[in-house]
Amino acid sequence: ETGVTQTPRHLVMGMTNKKSLKCEQHLGHNAMYWYKQSAKKPLELMFVYSLEERVENNSVPSRFSPECPNSSHLFLHLHTLQPEDSALYLCASSPWRGGTLTDTQYFGPGTRLTVL
Amino acid sequence: DQQVKQNSPSLSVQEGRISILNCDYTNSMFDYFLWYKKYPAEGPTFLISISSIKDKNEDGRFTVFLNKSAKHLSLHIVPSQPGDSAVYFCAASGGIQGAQKLVFGQGTRLTINP
């Protein structure tokens, strides 16, 4: 069983569309993350949720709106995106153990987003 | 300003030989380092990690070395196998309460030639 799943795997949308990306983790983790990977650039952290509360927002434009209804699910709502938002969007999760630095993040396969 | 750098975008190694992937960082607050491996159409997969209190961590064919004074870490794969062909990402963390903020390098594409 895949620990972290993402749907859809591919998405093409127009600039006026509204869509949502979904992430689900089956690992019992308490922290979830959204990353963006553009061509030839490092993975960029977008949002971090710990125990369902957002603890980090790396100055992401408001056209990206995250939602974490519970510790197993994470959404990224998209509206009025720009062509430069085309990228691979990766979800990850990790266990929370009160500040320990030894935890790793487990990634989903990503959603390849194309904005026309 | 990029805090984690992988200066070699690609590396080609013959099967059976040692592969050495390098990573440099600038933030002295980083105290945990990881290597991830990524195949096409898949998300990154955790490979090996090292805490700043150590200078070496070994797991089978994979060894990570950390040189804190030089702010440099490297991943050694020996012997290299064709299945090791992938993109390798170095990541570093300074840690925040309750979650881990990773800063990634750009990646190095490793190709193992038969």
PDB file of C-alpha atoms in Angstrom:
ATOM      1  CA  GLU A   1       0.000   0.000   0.000  1.00  0.00           C
ATOM      2  CA  THR A   2       1.321   3.431  -0.907  1.00  0.00           C
ATOM      3  CA  GLY A   3       1.794   5.532   2.239  1.00  0.00           C
ATOM      4  CA  VAL A   4       0.942   8.902   0.690  1.00  0.00           C
ATOM      5  CA  THR A   5      -1.455   9.185  -2.227  1.00  0.00           C
ATOM      6  CA  GLN A   6      -2.276  12.205  -4.357  1.00  0.00           C
ATOM      7  CA  THR A   7      -5.103  12.817  -6.786  1.00  0.00           C
ATOM      8  CA  PRO A   8      -5.305  13.686  -9.537  1.00  0.00           C
ATOM      9  CA  ARG A   9      -1.908  12.726 -10.924  1.00  0.00           C
ATOM     10  CA  HIS A  10      -2.282  15.138 -13.827  1.00  0.00           C
ATOM     11  CA  LEU A  11      -4.397  18.271 -14.101  1.00  0.00           C
ATOM     12  CA  VAL A  12      -4.824  20.795 -16.883  1.00  0.00           C
ATOM     13  CA  MET A  13      -6.793  23.910 -16.040  1.00  0.00           C
ATOM     14  CA  GLY A  14      -7.537  27.328 -17.434  1.00  0.00           C
ATOM     15  CA  MET A  15      -6.714  30.513 -15.561  1.00  0.00           C
ATOM     16  CA  THR A  16     -10.351  31.071 -14.616  1.00  0.00           C
ATOM     17  CA  ASN A  17     -10.967  27.548 -13.307  1.00  0.00           C
ATOM     18  CA  LYS A  18     -11.230  26.412  -9.697  1.00  0.00           C
ATOM     19  CA  LYS A  19      -9.791  23.021  -8.860  1.00  0.00           C
ATOM     20  CA  SER A  20      -8.512  21.140  -5.830  1.00  0.00           C
ATOM     21  CA  LEU A  21      -5.611  18.782  -5.259  1.00  0.00           C
ATOM     22  CA  LYS A  22      -6.052  16.034  -2.704  1.00  0.00           C
ATOM     23  CA  CYS A  23      -3.516  14.258  -0.536  1.00  0.00           C
ATOM     24  CA  GLU A  24      -4.121  11.350   1.798  1.00  0.00           C
ATOM     25  CA  GLN A  25      -1.643   9.640   4.084  1.00  0.00           C
ATOM     26  CA  HIS A  26      -2.061   6.186   5.579  1.00  0.00           C
ATOM     27  CA  LEU A  27       0.961   6.336   7.893  1.00  0.00           C
ATOM     28  CA  GLY A  28      -0.586   7.744  11.054  1.00  0.00           C
ATOM     29  CA  HIS A  29       1.479  10.913  10.749  1.00  0.00           C
ATOM     30  CA  ASN A  30       0.569  14.233  12.325  1.00  0.00           C
ATOM     31  CA  ALA A  31       2.261  16.740  10.033  1.00  0.00           C
ATOM     32  CA  MET A  32       1.541  17.293   6.347  1.00  0.00           C
ATOM     33  CA  TYR A  33       3.172  19.488   3.742  1.00  0.00           C
ATOM     34  CA  TRP A  34       2.648  20.953   0.304  1.00  0.00           C
ATOM     35  CA  TYR A  35       5.684  21.482  -1.928  1.00  0.00           C
ATOM     36  CA  LYS A  36       6.031  22.972  -5.388  1.00  0.00           C
ATOM     37  CA  GLN A  37       8.675  21.795  -7.833  1.00  0.00           C
ATOM     38  CA  SER A  38       9.151  23.934 -10.910  1.00  0.00           C
ATOM     39  CA  ALA A  39      11.421  22.943 -13.749  1.00  0.00           C
ATOM     40  CA  LYS A  40      15.103  23.061 -12.783  1.00  0.00           C
ATOM     41  CA  LYS A  41      14.369  24.526  -9.359  1.00  0.00           C
ATOM     42  CA  PRO A  42      14.574  22.972  -5.901  1.00  0.00           C
ATOM     43  CA  LEU A  43      11.481  21.782  -4.127  1.00  0.00           C
ATOM     44  CA  GLU A  44       9.855  24.791  -2.469  1.00  0.00           C
ATOM     45  CA  LEU A  45       7.897  24.390   0.737  1.00  0.00           C
ATOM     46  CA  MET A  46       4.467  26.002   0.452  1.00  0.00           C
ATOM     47  CA  PHE A  47       2.508  25.012   3.544  1.00  0.00           C
ATOM     48  CA  VAL A  48       3.023  22.980   6.694  1.00  0.00           C
ATOM     49  CA  TYR A  49       0.260  21.632   8.888  1.00  0.00           C
ATOM     50  CA  SER A  50       1.061  20.153  12.262  1.00  0.00           C
ATOM     51  CA  LEU A  51      -1.745  18.484  14.191  1.00  0.00           C
ATOM     52  CA  GLU A  52      -4.175  19.992  11.662  1.00  0.00           C
ATOM     53  CA  GLU A  53      -3.067  23.563  12.361  1.00  0.00           C
ATOM     54  CA  ARG A  54      -1.113  25.580   9.842  1.00  0.00           C
ATOM     55  CA  VAL A  55       2.298  26.430  11.236  1.00  0.00           C
ATOM     56  CA  GLU A  56       4.108  27.631   8.162  1.00  0.00           C
ATOM     57  CA  ASN A  57       3.125  29.587   5.077  1.00  0.00           C
ATOM     58  CA  ASN A  58       6.080  30.495   2.917  1.00  0.00           C
ATOM     59  CA  SER A  59       4.554  33.652   1.449  1.00  0.00           C
ATOM     60  CA  VAL A  60       2.470  31.722  -1.024  1.00  0.00           C
ATOM     61  CA  PRO A  61       0.028  33.752  -3.154  1.00  0.00           C
ATOM     62  CA  SER A  62      -3.567  33.683  -1.988  1.00  0.00           C
ATOM     63  CA  ARG A  63      -4.672  31.931  -5.180  1.00  0.00           C
ATOM     64  CA  PHE A  64      -3.394  28.803  -3.399  1.00  0.00           C
ATOM     65  CA  SER A  65      -5.552  27.892  -0.410  1.00  0.00           C
ATOM     66  CA  PRO A  66      -4.747  24.853   1.748  1.00  0.00           C
ATOM     67  CA  GLU A  67      -7.171  22.911   3.887  1.00  0.00           C
ATOM     68  CA  CYS A  68      -6.418  20.185   6.429  1.00  0.00           C
ATOM     69  CA  PRO A  69      -9.707  18.748   7.761  1.00  0.00           C
ATOM     70  CA  ASN A  70      -7.972  15.970   9.703  1.00  0.00           C
ATOM     71  CA  SER A  71      -4.530  14.491  10.158  1.00  0.00           C
ATOM     72  CA  SER A  72      -4.921  12.113   7.203  1.00  0.00           C
ATOM     73  CA  HIS A  73      -6.141  14.522   4.541  1.00  0.00           C
ATOM     74  CA  LEU A  74      -4.739  17.646   2.971  1.00  0.00           C
ATOM     75  CA  PHE A  75      -6.158  19.720   0.139  1.00  0.00           C
ATOM     76  CA  LEU A  76      -4.801  22.502  -2.011  1.00  0.00           C
ATOM     77  CA  HIS A  77      -7.545  24.642  -3.518  1.00  0.00           C
ATOM     78  CA  LEU A  78      -6.587  26.465  -6.685  1.00  0.00           C
ATOM     79  CA  HIS A  79      -8.282  29.476  -8.253  1.00  0.00           C
ATOM     80  CA  THR A  80      -7.330  32.036 -10.896  1.00  0.00           C
ATOM     81  CA  LEU A  81      -3.900  30.510 -11.371  1.00  0.00           C
ATOM     82  CA  GLN A  82      -1.275  31.819 -13.753  1.00  0.00           C
ATOM     83  CA  PRO A  83       0.704  29.860 -16.371  1.00  0.00           C
ATOM     84  CA  GLU A  84       3.828  30.218 -14.217  1.00  0.00           C
ATOM     85  CA  ASP A  85       2.069  28.148 -11.546  1.00  0.00           C
ATOM     86  CA  SER A  86       2.480  25.109 -13.785  1.00  0.00           C
ATOM     87  CA  ALA A  87       4.620  22.696 -11.802  1.00  0.00           C
ATOM     88  CA  LEU A  88       4.706  19.415  -9.937  1.00  0.00           C
ATOM     89  CA  TYR A  89       2.908  19.716  -6.599  1.00  0.00           C
ATOM     90  CA  LEU A  90       4.064  17.257  -3.987  1.00  0.00           C
ATOM     91  CA  CYS A  91       2.453  16.342  -0.713  1.00  0.00           C
ATOM     92  CA  ALA A  92       4.413  14.875   2.178  1.00  0.00           C
ATOM     93  CA  SER A  93       3.781  13.747   5.723  1.00  0.00           C
ATOM     94  CA  SER A  94       5.862  13.099   8.804  1.00  0.00           C
ATOM     95  CA  PRO A  95       5.295  11.934  12.364  1.00  0.00           C
ATOM     96  CA  TRP A  96       5.316  14.557  15.107  1.00  0.00           C
ATOM     97  CA  ARG A  97       7.168  13.735  18.264  1.00  0.00           C
ATOM     98  CA  GLY A  98       7.341  17.023  20.114  1.00  0.00           C
ATOM     99  CA  GLY A  99      10.214  18.731  18.373  1.00  0.00           C
ATOM    100  CA  THR A 100      12.471  15.806  17.581  1.00  0.00           C
ATOM    101  CA  LEU A 101      14.662  16.437  14.576  1.00  0.00           C
ATOM    102  CA  THR A 102      15.034  12.829  13.529  1.00  0.00           C
ATOM    103  CA  ASP A 103      11.818  12.467  11.565  1.00  0.00           C
ATOM    104  CA  THR A 104      11.811  12.236   7.819  1.00  0.00           C
ATOM    105  CA  GLN A 105       9.146  13.252   5.359  1.00  0.00           C
ATOM    106  CA  TYR A 106       7.388  10.752   3.143  1.00  0.00           C
ATOM    107  CA  PHE A 107       6.271  12.024  -0.216  1.00  0.00           C
ATOM    108  CA  GLY A 108       3.372  11.256  -2.493  1.00  0.00           C
ATOM    109  CA  PRO A 109       3.835  10.848  -6.258  1.00  0.00           C
ATOM    110  CA  GLY A 110       2.779  14.422  -6.988  1.00  0.00           C
ATOM    111  CA  THR A 111       0.241  16.136  -9.213  1.00  0.00           C
ATOM    112  CA  ARG A 112       1.546  17.511 -12.492  1.00  0.00           C
ATOM    113  CA  LEU A 113      -0.354  20.773 -12.969  1.00  0.00           C
ATOM    114  CA  THR A 114      -0.530  22.662 -16.247  1.00  0.00           C
ATOM    115  CA  VAL A 115      -2.189  26.071 -16.342  1.00  0.00           C
ATOM    116  CA  LEU A 116      -3.198  27.258 -19.794  1.00  0.00           C
TER     117      LEU A 116
ATOM    118  CA  ASP B   1      19.688  32.968  -1.802  1.00  0.00           C
ATOM    119  CA  GLN B   2      19.947  29.211  -2.022  1.00  0.00           C
ATOM    120  CA  GLN B   3      20.885  27.657   1.319  1.00  0.00           C
ATOM    121  CA  VAL B   4      21.432  24.142  -0.004  1.00  0.00           C
ATOM    122  CA  LYS B   5      23.348  23.642  -3.227  1.00  0.00           C
ATOM    123  CA  GLN B   6      24.113  20.660  -5.375  1.00  0.00           C
ATOM    124  CA  ASN B   7      26.544  22.030  -7.897  1.00  0.00           C
ATOM    125  CA  SER B   8      26.609  19.011 -10.189  1.00  0.00           C
ATOM    126  CA  PRO B   9      23.365  18.724 -12.154  1.00  0.00           C
ATOM    127  CA  SER B  10      24.400  15.320 -13.481  1.00  0.00           C
ATOM    128  CA  LEU B  11      26.836  12.491 -12.829  1.00  0.00           C
ATOM    129  CA  SER B  12      27.628   9.390 -14.853  1.00  0.00           C
ATOM    130  CA  VAL B  13      29.264   6.359 -13.210  1.00  0.00           C
ATOM    131  CA  GLN B  14      30.094   2.879 -14.405  1.00  0.00           C
ATOM    132  CA  GLU B  15      28.269  -0.021 -12.803  1.00  0.00           C
ATOM    133  CA  GLY B  16      30.205  -1.466  -9.879  1.00  0.00           C
ATOM    134  CA  ARG B  17      32.142   1.726  -9.222  1.00  0.00           C
ATOM    135  CA  ILE B  18      31.578   4.257  -6.453  1.00  0.00           C
ATOM    136  CA  SER B  19      29.150   7.131  -6.957  1.00  0.00           C
ATOM    137  CA  ILE B  20      29.810  10.270  -4.932  1.00  0.00           C
ATOM    138  CA  LEU B  21      27.170  12.992  -4.797  1.00  0.00           C
ATOM    139  CA  ASN B  22      27.984  16.273  -3.137  1.00  0.00           C
ATOM    140  CA  CYS B  23      25.982  18.919  -1.340  1.00  0.00           C
ATOM    141  CA  ASP B  24      26.953  22.244   0.265  1.00  0.00           C
ATOM    142  CA  TYR B  25      24.951  24.360   2.660  1.00  0.00           C
ATOM    143  CA  THR B  26      25.295  27.869   4.012  1.00  0.00           C
ATOM    144  CA  ASN B  27      23.050  27.957   7.080  1.00  0.00           C
ATOM    145  CA  SER B  28      24.985  26.956  10.198  1.00  0.00           C
ATOM    146  CA  MET B  29      21.665  26.404  12.022  1.00  0.00           C
ATOM    147  CA  PHE B  30      20.983  23.293   9.975  1.00  0.00           C
ATOM    148  CA  ASP B  31      21.422  20.234  12.176  1.00  0.00           C
ATOM    149  CA  TYR B  32      19.768  17.406  10.285  1.00  0.00           C
ATOM    150  CA  PHE B  33      20.492  16.330   6.737  1.00  0.00           C
ATOM    151  CA  LEU B  34      18.760  13.907   4.417  1.00  0.00           C
ATOM    152  CA  TRP B  35      19.160  12.399   0.991  1.00  0.00           C
ATOM    153  CA  TYR B  36      16.176  11.596  -1.177  1.00  0.00           C
ATOM    154  CA  LYS B  37      16.032   9.649  -4.410  1.00  0.00           C
ATOM    155  CA  LYS B  38      13.485  10.358  -7.126  1.00  0.00           C
ATOM    156  CA  TYR B  39      12.473   8.264 -10.102  1.00  0.00           C
ATOM    157  CA  PRO B  40      10.462   9.819 -12.962  1.00  0.00           C
ATOM    158  CA  ALA B  41       6.726  10.108 -12.248  1.00  0.00           C
ATOM    159  CA  GLU B  42       7.255   9.289  -8.564  1.00  0.00           C
ATOM    160  CA  GLY B  43       7.679  11.396  -5.454  1.00  0.00           C
ATOM    161  CA  PRO B  44      11.042  11.605  -3.658  1.00  0.00           C
ATOM    162  CA  THR B  45      11.870   8.572  -1.532  1.00  0.00           C
ATOM    163  CA  PHE B  46      13.839   8.894   1.685  1.00  0.00           C
ATOM    164  CA  LEU B  47      17.257   7.247   1.403  1.00  0.00           C
ATOM    165  CA  ILE B  48      19.465   8.084   4.371  1.00  0.00           C
ATOM    166  CA  SER B  49      19.938  10.835   6.927  1.00  0.00           C
ATOM    167  CA  ILE B  50      22.515  12.158   9.358  1.00  0.00           C
ATOM    168  CA  SER B  51      22.361  14.305  12.452  1.00  0.00           C
ATOM    169  CA  SER B  52      24.917  17.046  12.972  1.00  0.00           C
ATOM    170  CA  ILE B  53      26.277  15.241  16.028  1.00  0.00           C
ATOM    171  CA  LYS B  54      27.676  12.576  13.699  1.00  0.00           C
ATOM    172  CA  ASP B  55      30.085  12.722  10.788  1.00  0.00           C
ATOM    173  CA  LYS B  56      29.146   9.446   9.136  1.00  0.00           C
ATOM    174  CA  ASN B  57      26.105   7.248   8.750  1.00  0.00           C
ATOM    175  CA  GLU B  58      26.060   4.005   6.822  1.00  0.00           C
ATOM    176  CA  ASP B  59      23.180   1.905   5.529  1.00  0.00           C
ATOM    177  CA  GLY B  60      24.132  -0.956   3.244  1.00  0.00           C
ATOM    178  CA  ARG B  61      25.599   0.403   0.040  1.00  0.00           C
ATOM    179  CA  PHE B  62      24.840   4.004   1.065  1.00  0.00           C
ATOM    180  CA  THR B  63      27.036   6.149   3.303  1.00  0.00           C
ATOM    181  CA  VAL B  64      26.558   9.815   4.089  1.00  0.00           C
ATOM    182  CA  PHE B  65      29.473  11.906   5.303  1.00  0.00           C
ATOM    183  CA  LEU B  66      29.097  15.267   7.023  1.00  0.00           C
ATOM    184  CA  ASN B  67      31.843  17.869   7.321  1.00  0.00           C
ATOM    185  CA  LYS B  68      30.388  20.598   9.511  1.00  0.00           C
ATOM    186  CA  SER B  69      33.383  22.901   9.323  1.00  0.00           C
ATOM    187  CA  ALA B  70      33.173  22.900   5.534  1.00  0.00           C
ATOM    188  CA  LYS B  71      29.341  22.845   5.553  1.00  0.00           C
ATOM    189  CA  HIS B  72      29.524  19.964   3.148  1.00  0.00           C
ATOM    190  CA  LEU B  73      27.943  16.547   2.944  1.00  0.00           C
ATOM    191  CA  SER B  74      28.306  13.742   0.473  1.00  0.00           C
ATOM    192  CA  LEU B  75      26.514  10.533  -0.394  1.00  0.00           C
ATOM    193  CA  HIS B  76      28.592   7.515  -1.395  1.00  0.00           C
ATOM    194  CA  ILE B  77      27.014   4.593  -3.190  1.00  0.00           C
ATOM    195  CA  VAL B  78      29.165   1.521  -3.582  1.00  0.00           C
ATOM    196  CA  PRO B  79      28.951  -0.575  -5.616  1.00  0.00           C
ATOM    197  CA  SER B  80      26.725   1.420  -7.972  1.00  0.00           C
ATOM    198  CA  GLN B  81      23.929  -0.502  -9.649  1.00  0.00           C
ATOM    199  CA  PRO B  82      21.751   0.340 -12.686  1.00  0.00           C
ATOM    200  CA  GLY B  83      18.731   0.719 -10.388  1.00  0.00           C
ATOM    201  CA  ASP B  84      20.509   3.593  -8.663  1.00  0.00           C
ATOM    202  CA  SER B  85      19.957   5.748 -11.752  1.00  0.00           C
ATOM    203  CA  ALA B  86      17.691   8.541 -10.492  1.00  0.00           C
ATOM    204  CA  VAL B  87      17.719  12.147  -9.343  1.00  0.00           C
ATOM    205  CA  TYR B  88      19.181  12.587  -5.862  1.00  0.00           C
ATOM    206  CA  PHE B  89      18.166  15.483  -3.641  1.00  0.00           C
ATOM    207  CA  CYS B  90      20.028  16.706  -0.624  1.00  0.00           C
ATOM    208  CA  ALA B  91      17.897  18.365   2.087  1.00  0.00           C
ATOM    209  CA  ALA B  92      18.646  20.120   5.354  1.00  0.00           C
ATOM    210  CA  SER B  93      16.627  21.090   8.381  1.00  0.00           C
ATOM    211  CA  GLY B  94      17.024  23.465  11.307  1.00  0.00           C
ATOM    212  CA  GLY B  95      13.859  22.133  12.865  1.00  0.00           C
ATOM    213  CA  ILE B  96      10.762  23.916  14.112  1.00  0.00           C
ATOM    214  CA  GLN B  97       8.537  22.796  16.937  1.00  0.00           C
ATOM    215  CA  GLY B  98       6.071  20.206  15.796  1.00  0.00           C
ATOM    216  CA  ALA B  99       7.139  19.855  12.187  1.00  0.00           C
ATOM    217  CA  GLN B 100      10.231  19.713  10.094  1.00  0.00           C
ATOM    218  CA  LYS B 101      10.994  22.382   7.520  1.00  0.00           C
ATOM    219  CA  LEU B 102      13.244  20.920   4.846  1.00  0.00           C
ATOM    220  CA  VAL B 103      15.318  22.998   2.459  1.00  0.00           C
ATOM    221  CA  PHE B 104      16.196  21.108  -0.707  1.00  0.00           C
ATOM    222  CA  GLY B 105      19.018  21.336  -3.207  1.00  0.00           C
ATOM    223  CA  GLN B 106      18.359  21.354  -6.947  1.00  0.00           C
ATOM    224  CA  GLY B 107      19.150  17.693  -7.379  1.00  0.00           C
ATOM    225  CA  THR B 108      21.810  15.648  -9.193  1.00  0.00           C
ATOM    226  CA  ARG B 109      20.831  13.212 -11.910  1.00  0.00           C
ATOM    227  CA  LEU B 110      22.864  10.037 -11.477  1.00  0.00           C
ATOM    228  CA  THR B 111      23.219   7.653 -14.409  1.00  0.00           C
ATOM    229  CA  ILE B 112      24.785   4.257 -13.879  1.00  0.00           C
ATOM    230  CA  ASN B 113      26.215   2.815 -17.089  1.00  0.00           C
ATOM    231  CA  PRO B 114      26.414  -0.966 -17.555  1.00  0.00           C
TER     232      PRO B 114
END
